PDB file of C-alpha atoms and ligand atoms in Angstrom:
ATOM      1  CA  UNK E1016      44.342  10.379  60.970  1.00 76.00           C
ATOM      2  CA  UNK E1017      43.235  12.800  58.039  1.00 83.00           C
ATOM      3  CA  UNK E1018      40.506  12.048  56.633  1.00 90.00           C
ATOM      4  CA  UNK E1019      38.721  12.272  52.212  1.00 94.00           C
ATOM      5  CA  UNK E1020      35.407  12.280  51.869  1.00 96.00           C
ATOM      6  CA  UNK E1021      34.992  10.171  48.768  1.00 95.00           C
ATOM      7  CA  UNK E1022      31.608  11.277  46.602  1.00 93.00           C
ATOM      8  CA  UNK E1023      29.933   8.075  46.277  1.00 86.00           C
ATOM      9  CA  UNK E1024      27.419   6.075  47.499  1.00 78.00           C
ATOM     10  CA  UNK E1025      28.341   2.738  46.301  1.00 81.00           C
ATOM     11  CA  UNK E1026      30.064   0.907  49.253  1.00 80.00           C
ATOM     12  CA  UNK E1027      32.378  -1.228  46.720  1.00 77.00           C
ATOM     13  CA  UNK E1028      34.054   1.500  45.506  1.00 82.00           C
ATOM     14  CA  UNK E1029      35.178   2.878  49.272  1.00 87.00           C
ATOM     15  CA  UNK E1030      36.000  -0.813  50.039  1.00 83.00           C
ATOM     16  CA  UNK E1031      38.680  -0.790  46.656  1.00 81.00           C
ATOM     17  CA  UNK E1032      39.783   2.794  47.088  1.00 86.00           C
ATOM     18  CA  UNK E1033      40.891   1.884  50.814  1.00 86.00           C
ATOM     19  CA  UNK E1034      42.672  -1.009  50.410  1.00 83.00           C
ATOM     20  CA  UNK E1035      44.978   1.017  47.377  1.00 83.00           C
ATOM     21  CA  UNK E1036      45.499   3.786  49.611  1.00 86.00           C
ATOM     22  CA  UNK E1037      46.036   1.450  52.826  1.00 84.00           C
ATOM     23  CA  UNK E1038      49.664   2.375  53.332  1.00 81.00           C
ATOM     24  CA  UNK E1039      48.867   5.789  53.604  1.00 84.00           C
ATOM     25  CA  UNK E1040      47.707   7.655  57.062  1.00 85.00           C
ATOM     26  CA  UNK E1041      44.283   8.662  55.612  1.00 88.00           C
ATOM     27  CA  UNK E1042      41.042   6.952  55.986  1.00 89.00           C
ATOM     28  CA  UNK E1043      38.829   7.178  53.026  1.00 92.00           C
ATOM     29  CA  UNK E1044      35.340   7.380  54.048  1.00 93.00           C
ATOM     30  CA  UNK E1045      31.703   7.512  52.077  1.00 92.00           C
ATOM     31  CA  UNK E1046      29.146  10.667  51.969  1.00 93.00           C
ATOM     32  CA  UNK E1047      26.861   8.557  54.003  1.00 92.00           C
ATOM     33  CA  UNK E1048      29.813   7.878  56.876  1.00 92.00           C
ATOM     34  CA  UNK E1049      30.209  11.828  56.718  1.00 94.00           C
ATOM     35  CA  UNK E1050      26.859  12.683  57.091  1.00 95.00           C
ATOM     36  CA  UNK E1051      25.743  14.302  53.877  1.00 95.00           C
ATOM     37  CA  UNK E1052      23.390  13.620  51.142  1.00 93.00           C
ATOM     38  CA  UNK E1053      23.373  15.544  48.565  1.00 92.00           C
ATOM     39  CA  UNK E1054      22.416  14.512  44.916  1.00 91.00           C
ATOM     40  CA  UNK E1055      24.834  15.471  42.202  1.00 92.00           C
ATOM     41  CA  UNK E1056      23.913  15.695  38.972  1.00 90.00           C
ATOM     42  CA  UNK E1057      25.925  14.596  36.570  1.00 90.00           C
ATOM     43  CA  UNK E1058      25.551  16.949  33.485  1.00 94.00           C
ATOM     44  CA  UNK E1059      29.056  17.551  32.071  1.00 97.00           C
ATOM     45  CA  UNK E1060      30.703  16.584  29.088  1.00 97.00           C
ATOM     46  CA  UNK E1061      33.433  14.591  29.992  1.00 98.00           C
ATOM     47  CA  UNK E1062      34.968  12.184  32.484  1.00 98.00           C
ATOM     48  CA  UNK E1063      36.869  14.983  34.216  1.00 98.00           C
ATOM     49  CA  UNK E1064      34.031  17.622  33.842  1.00 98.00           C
ATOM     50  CA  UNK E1065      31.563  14.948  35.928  1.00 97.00           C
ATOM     51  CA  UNK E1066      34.519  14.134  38.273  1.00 98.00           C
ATOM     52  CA  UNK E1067      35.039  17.659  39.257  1.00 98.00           C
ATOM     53  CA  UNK E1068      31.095  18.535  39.571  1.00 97.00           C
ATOM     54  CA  UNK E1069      30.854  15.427  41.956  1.00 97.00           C
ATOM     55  CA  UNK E1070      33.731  16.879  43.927  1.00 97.00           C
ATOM     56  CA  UNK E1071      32.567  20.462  43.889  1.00 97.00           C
ATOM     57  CA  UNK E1072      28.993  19.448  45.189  1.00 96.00           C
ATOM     58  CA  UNK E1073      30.187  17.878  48.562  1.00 96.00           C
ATOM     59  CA  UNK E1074      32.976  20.756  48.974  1.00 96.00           C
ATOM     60  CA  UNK E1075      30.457  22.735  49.861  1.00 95.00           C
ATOM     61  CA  UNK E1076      29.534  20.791  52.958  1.00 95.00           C
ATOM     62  CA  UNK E1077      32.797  19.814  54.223  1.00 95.00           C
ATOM     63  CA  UNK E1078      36.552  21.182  54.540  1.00 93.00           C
ATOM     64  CA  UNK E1079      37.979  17.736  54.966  1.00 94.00           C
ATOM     65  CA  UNK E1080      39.546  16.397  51.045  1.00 95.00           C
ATOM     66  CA  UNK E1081      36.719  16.054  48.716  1.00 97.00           C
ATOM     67  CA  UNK E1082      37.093  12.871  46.167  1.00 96.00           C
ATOM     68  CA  UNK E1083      35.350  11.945  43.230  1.00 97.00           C
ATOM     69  CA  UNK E1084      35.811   9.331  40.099  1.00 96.00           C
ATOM     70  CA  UNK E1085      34.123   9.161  37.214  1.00 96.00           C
ATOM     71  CA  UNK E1086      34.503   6.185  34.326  1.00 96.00           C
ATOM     72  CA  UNK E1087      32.680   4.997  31.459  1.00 97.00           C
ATOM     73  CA  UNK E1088      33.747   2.694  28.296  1.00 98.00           C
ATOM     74  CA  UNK E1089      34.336   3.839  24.952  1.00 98.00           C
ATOM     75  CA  UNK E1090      34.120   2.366  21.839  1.00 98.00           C
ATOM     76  CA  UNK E1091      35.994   3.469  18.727  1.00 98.00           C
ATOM     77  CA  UNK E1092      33.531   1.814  16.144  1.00 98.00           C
ATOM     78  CA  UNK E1093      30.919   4.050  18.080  1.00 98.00           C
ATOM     79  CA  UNK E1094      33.091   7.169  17.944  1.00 98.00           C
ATOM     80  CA  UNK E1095      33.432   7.085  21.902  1.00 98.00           C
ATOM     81  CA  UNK E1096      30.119   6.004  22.914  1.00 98.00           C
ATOM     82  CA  UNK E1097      28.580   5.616  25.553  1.00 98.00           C
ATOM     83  CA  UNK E1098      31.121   7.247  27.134  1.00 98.00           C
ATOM     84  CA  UNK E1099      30.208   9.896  30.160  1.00 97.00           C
ATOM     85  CA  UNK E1100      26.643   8.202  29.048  1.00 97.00           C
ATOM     86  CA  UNK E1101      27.606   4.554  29.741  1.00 97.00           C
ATOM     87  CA  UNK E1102      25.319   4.050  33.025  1.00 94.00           C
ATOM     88  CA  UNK E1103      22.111   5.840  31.173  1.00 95.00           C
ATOM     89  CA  UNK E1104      23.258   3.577  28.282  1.00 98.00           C
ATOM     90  CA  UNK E1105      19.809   2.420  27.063  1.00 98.00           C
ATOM     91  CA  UNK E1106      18.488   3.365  30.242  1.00 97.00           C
ATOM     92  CA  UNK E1107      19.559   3.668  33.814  1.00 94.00           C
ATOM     93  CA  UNK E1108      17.614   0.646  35.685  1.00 96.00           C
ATOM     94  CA  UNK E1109      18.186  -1.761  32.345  1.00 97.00           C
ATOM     95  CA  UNK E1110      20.394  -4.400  33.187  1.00 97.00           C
ATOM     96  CA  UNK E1111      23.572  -4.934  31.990  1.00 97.00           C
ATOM     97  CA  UNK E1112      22.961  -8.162  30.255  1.00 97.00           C
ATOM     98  CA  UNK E1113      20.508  -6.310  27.847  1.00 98.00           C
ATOM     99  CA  UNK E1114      22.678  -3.177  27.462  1.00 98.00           C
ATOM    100  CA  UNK E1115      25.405  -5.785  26.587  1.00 98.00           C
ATOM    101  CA  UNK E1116      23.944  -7.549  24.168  1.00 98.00           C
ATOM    102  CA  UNK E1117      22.492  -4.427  22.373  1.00 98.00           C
ATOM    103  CA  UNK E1118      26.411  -3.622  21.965  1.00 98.00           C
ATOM    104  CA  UNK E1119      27.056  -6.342  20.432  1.00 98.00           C
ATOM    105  CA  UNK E1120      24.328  -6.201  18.288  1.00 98.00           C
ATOM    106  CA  UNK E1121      25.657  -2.526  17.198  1.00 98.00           C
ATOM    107  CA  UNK E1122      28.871  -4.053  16.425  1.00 98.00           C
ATOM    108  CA  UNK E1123      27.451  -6.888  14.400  1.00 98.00           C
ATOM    109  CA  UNK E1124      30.006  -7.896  11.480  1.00 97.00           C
ATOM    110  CA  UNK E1125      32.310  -5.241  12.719  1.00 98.00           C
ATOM    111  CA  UNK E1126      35.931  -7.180  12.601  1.00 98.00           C
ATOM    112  CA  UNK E1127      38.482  -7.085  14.816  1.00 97.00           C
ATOM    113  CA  UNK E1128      40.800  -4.550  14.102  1.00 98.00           C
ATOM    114  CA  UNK E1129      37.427  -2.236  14.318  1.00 98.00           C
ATOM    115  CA  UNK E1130      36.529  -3.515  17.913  1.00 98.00           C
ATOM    116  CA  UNK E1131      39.131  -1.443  20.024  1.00 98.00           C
ATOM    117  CA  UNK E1132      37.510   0.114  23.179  1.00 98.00           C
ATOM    118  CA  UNK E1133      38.915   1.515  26.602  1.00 98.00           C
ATOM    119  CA  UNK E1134      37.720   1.793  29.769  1.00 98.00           C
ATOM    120  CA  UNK E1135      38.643   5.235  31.459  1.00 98.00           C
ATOM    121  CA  UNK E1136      38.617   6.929  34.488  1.00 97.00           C
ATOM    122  CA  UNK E1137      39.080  10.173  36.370  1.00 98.00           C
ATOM    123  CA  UNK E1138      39.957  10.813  39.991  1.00 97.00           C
ATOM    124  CA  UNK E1139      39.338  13.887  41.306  1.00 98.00           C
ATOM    125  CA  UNK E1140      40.368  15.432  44.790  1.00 97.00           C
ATOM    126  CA  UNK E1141      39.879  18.871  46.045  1.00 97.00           C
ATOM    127  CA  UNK E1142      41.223  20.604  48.842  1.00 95.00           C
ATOM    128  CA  UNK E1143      40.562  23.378  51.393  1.00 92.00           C
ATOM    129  CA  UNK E1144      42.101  25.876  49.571  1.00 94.00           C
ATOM    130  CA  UNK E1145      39.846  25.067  46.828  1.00 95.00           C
ATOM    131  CA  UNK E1146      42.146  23.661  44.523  1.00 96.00           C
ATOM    132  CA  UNK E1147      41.089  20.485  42.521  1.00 97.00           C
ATOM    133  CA  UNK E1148      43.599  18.220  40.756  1.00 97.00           C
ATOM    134  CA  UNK E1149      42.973  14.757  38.842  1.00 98.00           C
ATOM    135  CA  UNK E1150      44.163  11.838  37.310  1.00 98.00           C
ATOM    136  CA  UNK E1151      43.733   9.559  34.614  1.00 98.00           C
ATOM    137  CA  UNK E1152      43.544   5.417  33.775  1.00 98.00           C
ATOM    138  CA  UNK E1153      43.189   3.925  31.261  1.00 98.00           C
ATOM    139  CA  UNK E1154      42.666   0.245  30.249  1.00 98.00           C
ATOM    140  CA  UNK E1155      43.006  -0.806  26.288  1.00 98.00           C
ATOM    141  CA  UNK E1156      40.763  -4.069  24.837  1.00 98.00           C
ATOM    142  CA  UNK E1157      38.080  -4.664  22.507  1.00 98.00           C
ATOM    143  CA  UNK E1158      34.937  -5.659  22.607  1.00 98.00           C
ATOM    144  CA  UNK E1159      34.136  -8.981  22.206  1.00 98.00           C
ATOM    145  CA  UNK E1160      31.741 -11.602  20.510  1.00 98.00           C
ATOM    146  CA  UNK E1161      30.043 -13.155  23.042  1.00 98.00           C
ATOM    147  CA  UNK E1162      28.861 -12.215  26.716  1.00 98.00           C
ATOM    148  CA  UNK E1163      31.762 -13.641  29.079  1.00 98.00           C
ATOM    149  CA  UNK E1164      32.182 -14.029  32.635  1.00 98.00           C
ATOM    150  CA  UNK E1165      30.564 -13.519  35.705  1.00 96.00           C
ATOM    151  CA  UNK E1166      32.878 -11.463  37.839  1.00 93.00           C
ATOM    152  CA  UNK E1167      32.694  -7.616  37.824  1.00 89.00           C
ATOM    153  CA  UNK E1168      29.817  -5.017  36.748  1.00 92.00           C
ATOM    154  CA  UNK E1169      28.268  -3.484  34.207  1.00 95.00           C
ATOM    155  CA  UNK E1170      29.978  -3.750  30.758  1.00 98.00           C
ATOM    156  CA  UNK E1171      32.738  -6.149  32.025  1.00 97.00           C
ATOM    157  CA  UNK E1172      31.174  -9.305  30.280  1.00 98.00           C
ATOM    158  CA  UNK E1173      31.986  -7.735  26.865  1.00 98.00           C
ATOM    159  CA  UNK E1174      35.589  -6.076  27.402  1.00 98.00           C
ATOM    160  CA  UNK E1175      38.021  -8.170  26.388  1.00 98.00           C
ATOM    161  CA  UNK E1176      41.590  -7.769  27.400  1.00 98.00           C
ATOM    162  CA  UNK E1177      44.304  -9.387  24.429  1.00 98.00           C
ATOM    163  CA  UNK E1178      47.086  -9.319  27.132  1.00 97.00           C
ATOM    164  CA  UNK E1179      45.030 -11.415  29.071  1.00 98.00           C
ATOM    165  CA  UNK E1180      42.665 -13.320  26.486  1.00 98.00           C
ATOM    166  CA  UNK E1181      39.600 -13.016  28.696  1.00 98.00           C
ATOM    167  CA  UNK E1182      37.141 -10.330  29.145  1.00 98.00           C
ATOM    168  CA  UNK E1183      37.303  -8.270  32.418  1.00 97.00           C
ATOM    169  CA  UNK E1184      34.320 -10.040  33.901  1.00 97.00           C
ATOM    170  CA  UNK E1185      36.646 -13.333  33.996  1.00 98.00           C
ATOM    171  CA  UNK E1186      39.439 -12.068  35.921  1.00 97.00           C
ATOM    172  CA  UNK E1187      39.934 -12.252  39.166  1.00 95.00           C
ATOM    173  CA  UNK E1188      39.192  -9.291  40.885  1.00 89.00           C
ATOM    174  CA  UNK E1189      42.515  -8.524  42.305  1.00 88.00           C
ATOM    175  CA  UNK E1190      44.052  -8.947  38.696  1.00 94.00           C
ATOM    176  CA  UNK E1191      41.158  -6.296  37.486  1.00 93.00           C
ATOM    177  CA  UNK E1192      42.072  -4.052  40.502  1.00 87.00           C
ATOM    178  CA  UNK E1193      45.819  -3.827  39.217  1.00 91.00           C
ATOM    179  CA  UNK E1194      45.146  -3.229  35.861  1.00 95.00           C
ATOM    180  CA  UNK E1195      41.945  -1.355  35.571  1.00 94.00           C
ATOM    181  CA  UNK E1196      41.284   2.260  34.654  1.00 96.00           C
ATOM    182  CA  UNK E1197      40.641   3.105  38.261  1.00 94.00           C
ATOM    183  CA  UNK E1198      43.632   1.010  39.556  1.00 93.00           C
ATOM    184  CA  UNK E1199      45.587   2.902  37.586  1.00 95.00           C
ATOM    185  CA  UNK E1200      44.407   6.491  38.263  1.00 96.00           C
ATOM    186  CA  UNK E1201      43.781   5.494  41.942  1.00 93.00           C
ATOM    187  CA  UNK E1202      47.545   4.769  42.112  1.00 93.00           C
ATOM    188  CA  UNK E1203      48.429   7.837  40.743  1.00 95.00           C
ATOM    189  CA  UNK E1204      46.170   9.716  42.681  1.00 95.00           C
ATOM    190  CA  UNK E1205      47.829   8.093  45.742  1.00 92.00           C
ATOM    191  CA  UNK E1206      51.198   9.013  44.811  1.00 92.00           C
ATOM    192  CA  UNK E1207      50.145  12.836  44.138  1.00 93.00           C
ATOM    193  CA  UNK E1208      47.917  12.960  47.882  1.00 91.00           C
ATOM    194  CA  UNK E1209      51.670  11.637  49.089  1.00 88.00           C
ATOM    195  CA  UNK E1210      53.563  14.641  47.772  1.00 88.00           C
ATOM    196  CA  UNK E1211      50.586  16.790  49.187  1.00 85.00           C
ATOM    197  CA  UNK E1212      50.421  15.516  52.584  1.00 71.00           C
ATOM    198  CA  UNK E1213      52.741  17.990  54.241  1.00 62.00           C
ATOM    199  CA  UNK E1214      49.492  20.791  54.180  1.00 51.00           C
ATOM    200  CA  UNK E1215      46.625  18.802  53.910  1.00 49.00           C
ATOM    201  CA  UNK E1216      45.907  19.613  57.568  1.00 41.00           C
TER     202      UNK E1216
HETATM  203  P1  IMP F2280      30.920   5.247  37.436  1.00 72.03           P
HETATM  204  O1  IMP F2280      31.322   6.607  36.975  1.00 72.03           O
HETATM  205  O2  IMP F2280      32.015   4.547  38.144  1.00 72.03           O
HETATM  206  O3  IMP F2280      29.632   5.212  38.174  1.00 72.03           O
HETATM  207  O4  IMP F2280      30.744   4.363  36.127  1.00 72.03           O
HETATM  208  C1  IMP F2280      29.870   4.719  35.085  1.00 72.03           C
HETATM  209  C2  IMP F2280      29.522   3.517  34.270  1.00 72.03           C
HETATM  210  O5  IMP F2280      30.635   3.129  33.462  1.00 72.03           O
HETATM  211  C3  IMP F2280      29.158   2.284  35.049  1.00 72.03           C
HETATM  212  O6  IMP F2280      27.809   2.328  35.435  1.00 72.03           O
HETATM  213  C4  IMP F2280      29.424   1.204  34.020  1.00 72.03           C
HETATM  214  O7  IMP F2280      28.409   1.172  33.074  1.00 72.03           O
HETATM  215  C5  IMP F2280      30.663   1.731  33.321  1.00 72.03           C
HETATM  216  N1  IMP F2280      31.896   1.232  33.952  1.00 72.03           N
HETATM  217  C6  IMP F2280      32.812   1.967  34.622  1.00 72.03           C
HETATM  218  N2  IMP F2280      33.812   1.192  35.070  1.00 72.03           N
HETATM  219  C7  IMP F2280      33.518  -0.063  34.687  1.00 72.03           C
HETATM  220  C8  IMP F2280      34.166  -1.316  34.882  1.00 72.03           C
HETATM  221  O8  IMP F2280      35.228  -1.442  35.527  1.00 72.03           O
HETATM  222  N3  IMP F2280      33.558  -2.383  34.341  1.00 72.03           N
HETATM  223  C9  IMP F2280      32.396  -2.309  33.649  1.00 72.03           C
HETATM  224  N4  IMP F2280      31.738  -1.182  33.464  1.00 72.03           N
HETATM  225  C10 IMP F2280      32.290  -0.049  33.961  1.00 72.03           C
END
């Protein structure tokens, strides 16, 4: 079975990223489970910029796939922040609940139509031959008035979905796992790794 290192050390993430890729004859695997520790740091401009340092960092210690996401939330009314800055919002080790609130403080009066925000993330993978492609998701909402839900992370309690009149932190998480940002460029990075299959050996 081939095998993708995937550039994270958060165990939730490997748990998701396996289960959308399940049907394919790869087993997705964390930096720890490979053996290497390295610390990345983060310092580009964009999504895709971050994604591809993260990926570029652990190439150097492996030829097996290299893969790498990076996501943040941004708000229109803010002209895109927090963006690639959403977990140093206000801090790194702040919790969300204070980070959230100080959003909605910033937003304060703001109406609706002025509210729009989006979730977004990039996956990238790299290969052997050292080339590097990615993918994008999206997910479209607003934030909202009040701190809602429980389910989720980070800024969840405050994106609210119209399609779906609830925020992300009160969905269920396998409705958030079909619709989210990295759903969606998960599933897209899937169908790209199929095409690529034949010479990932
Ligand atoms: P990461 O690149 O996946 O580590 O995400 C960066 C930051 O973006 C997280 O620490 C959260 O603040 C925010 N973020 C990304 N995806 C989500 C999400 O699905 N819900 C809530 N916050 C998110």
């Amino acid at each position: 079975m081939k095998r993708i290192i995937f550039a994270t050390k958060n165990k939730n993430k490997i748990v998701e990223i396996n289960d959308i890729m399940k049907d394919l004859d790869i087993e997705i695997v964390s930096m720890e489970e490979a053996g290497i520790d390295v610390d990345i740091i983060e310092d580009g401009n964009t999504f895709e910029e971050n994604a591809i340092i993260k990926v570029k960092s652990v190439m150097k210690f492996t030829s097996d796939i290299v893969m790498a996401d990076d996501s943040g939330l941004e708000i229109d009314y803010l002209n895109g922040a927090p963006g690639v800055y959403s977990a140093r919002f206000e801090g790194e080790n702040t919790p969300y609940d204070i980070k959230n609130k100080k959003i909605l403080n910033m937003l304060e009066g703001v109406e609706e139509e002025k509210r729009t925000a989006r979730f977004v993330c990039i996956i990238a993978a790299g290969f052997k031959d050292g080339s590097i492609i990615t993918t994008k998701g999206t997910i479209e909402g607003m934030i909202g008035y009040e701190i809602k839900g429980k389910n989720g992370f980070g800024y969840d309690p405050i994106f609210y979905v119209p399609e779906y009149k609830m925020t992300t932190a009160q969905m269920p998480k396998d409705l958030k796992n079909r619709i989210s940002h990295r759903g969606k460029a998960l599933k897209e990075m899937k169908y790209k790794l199929m095409e690529r299959l034949g010479d990932m050996v």
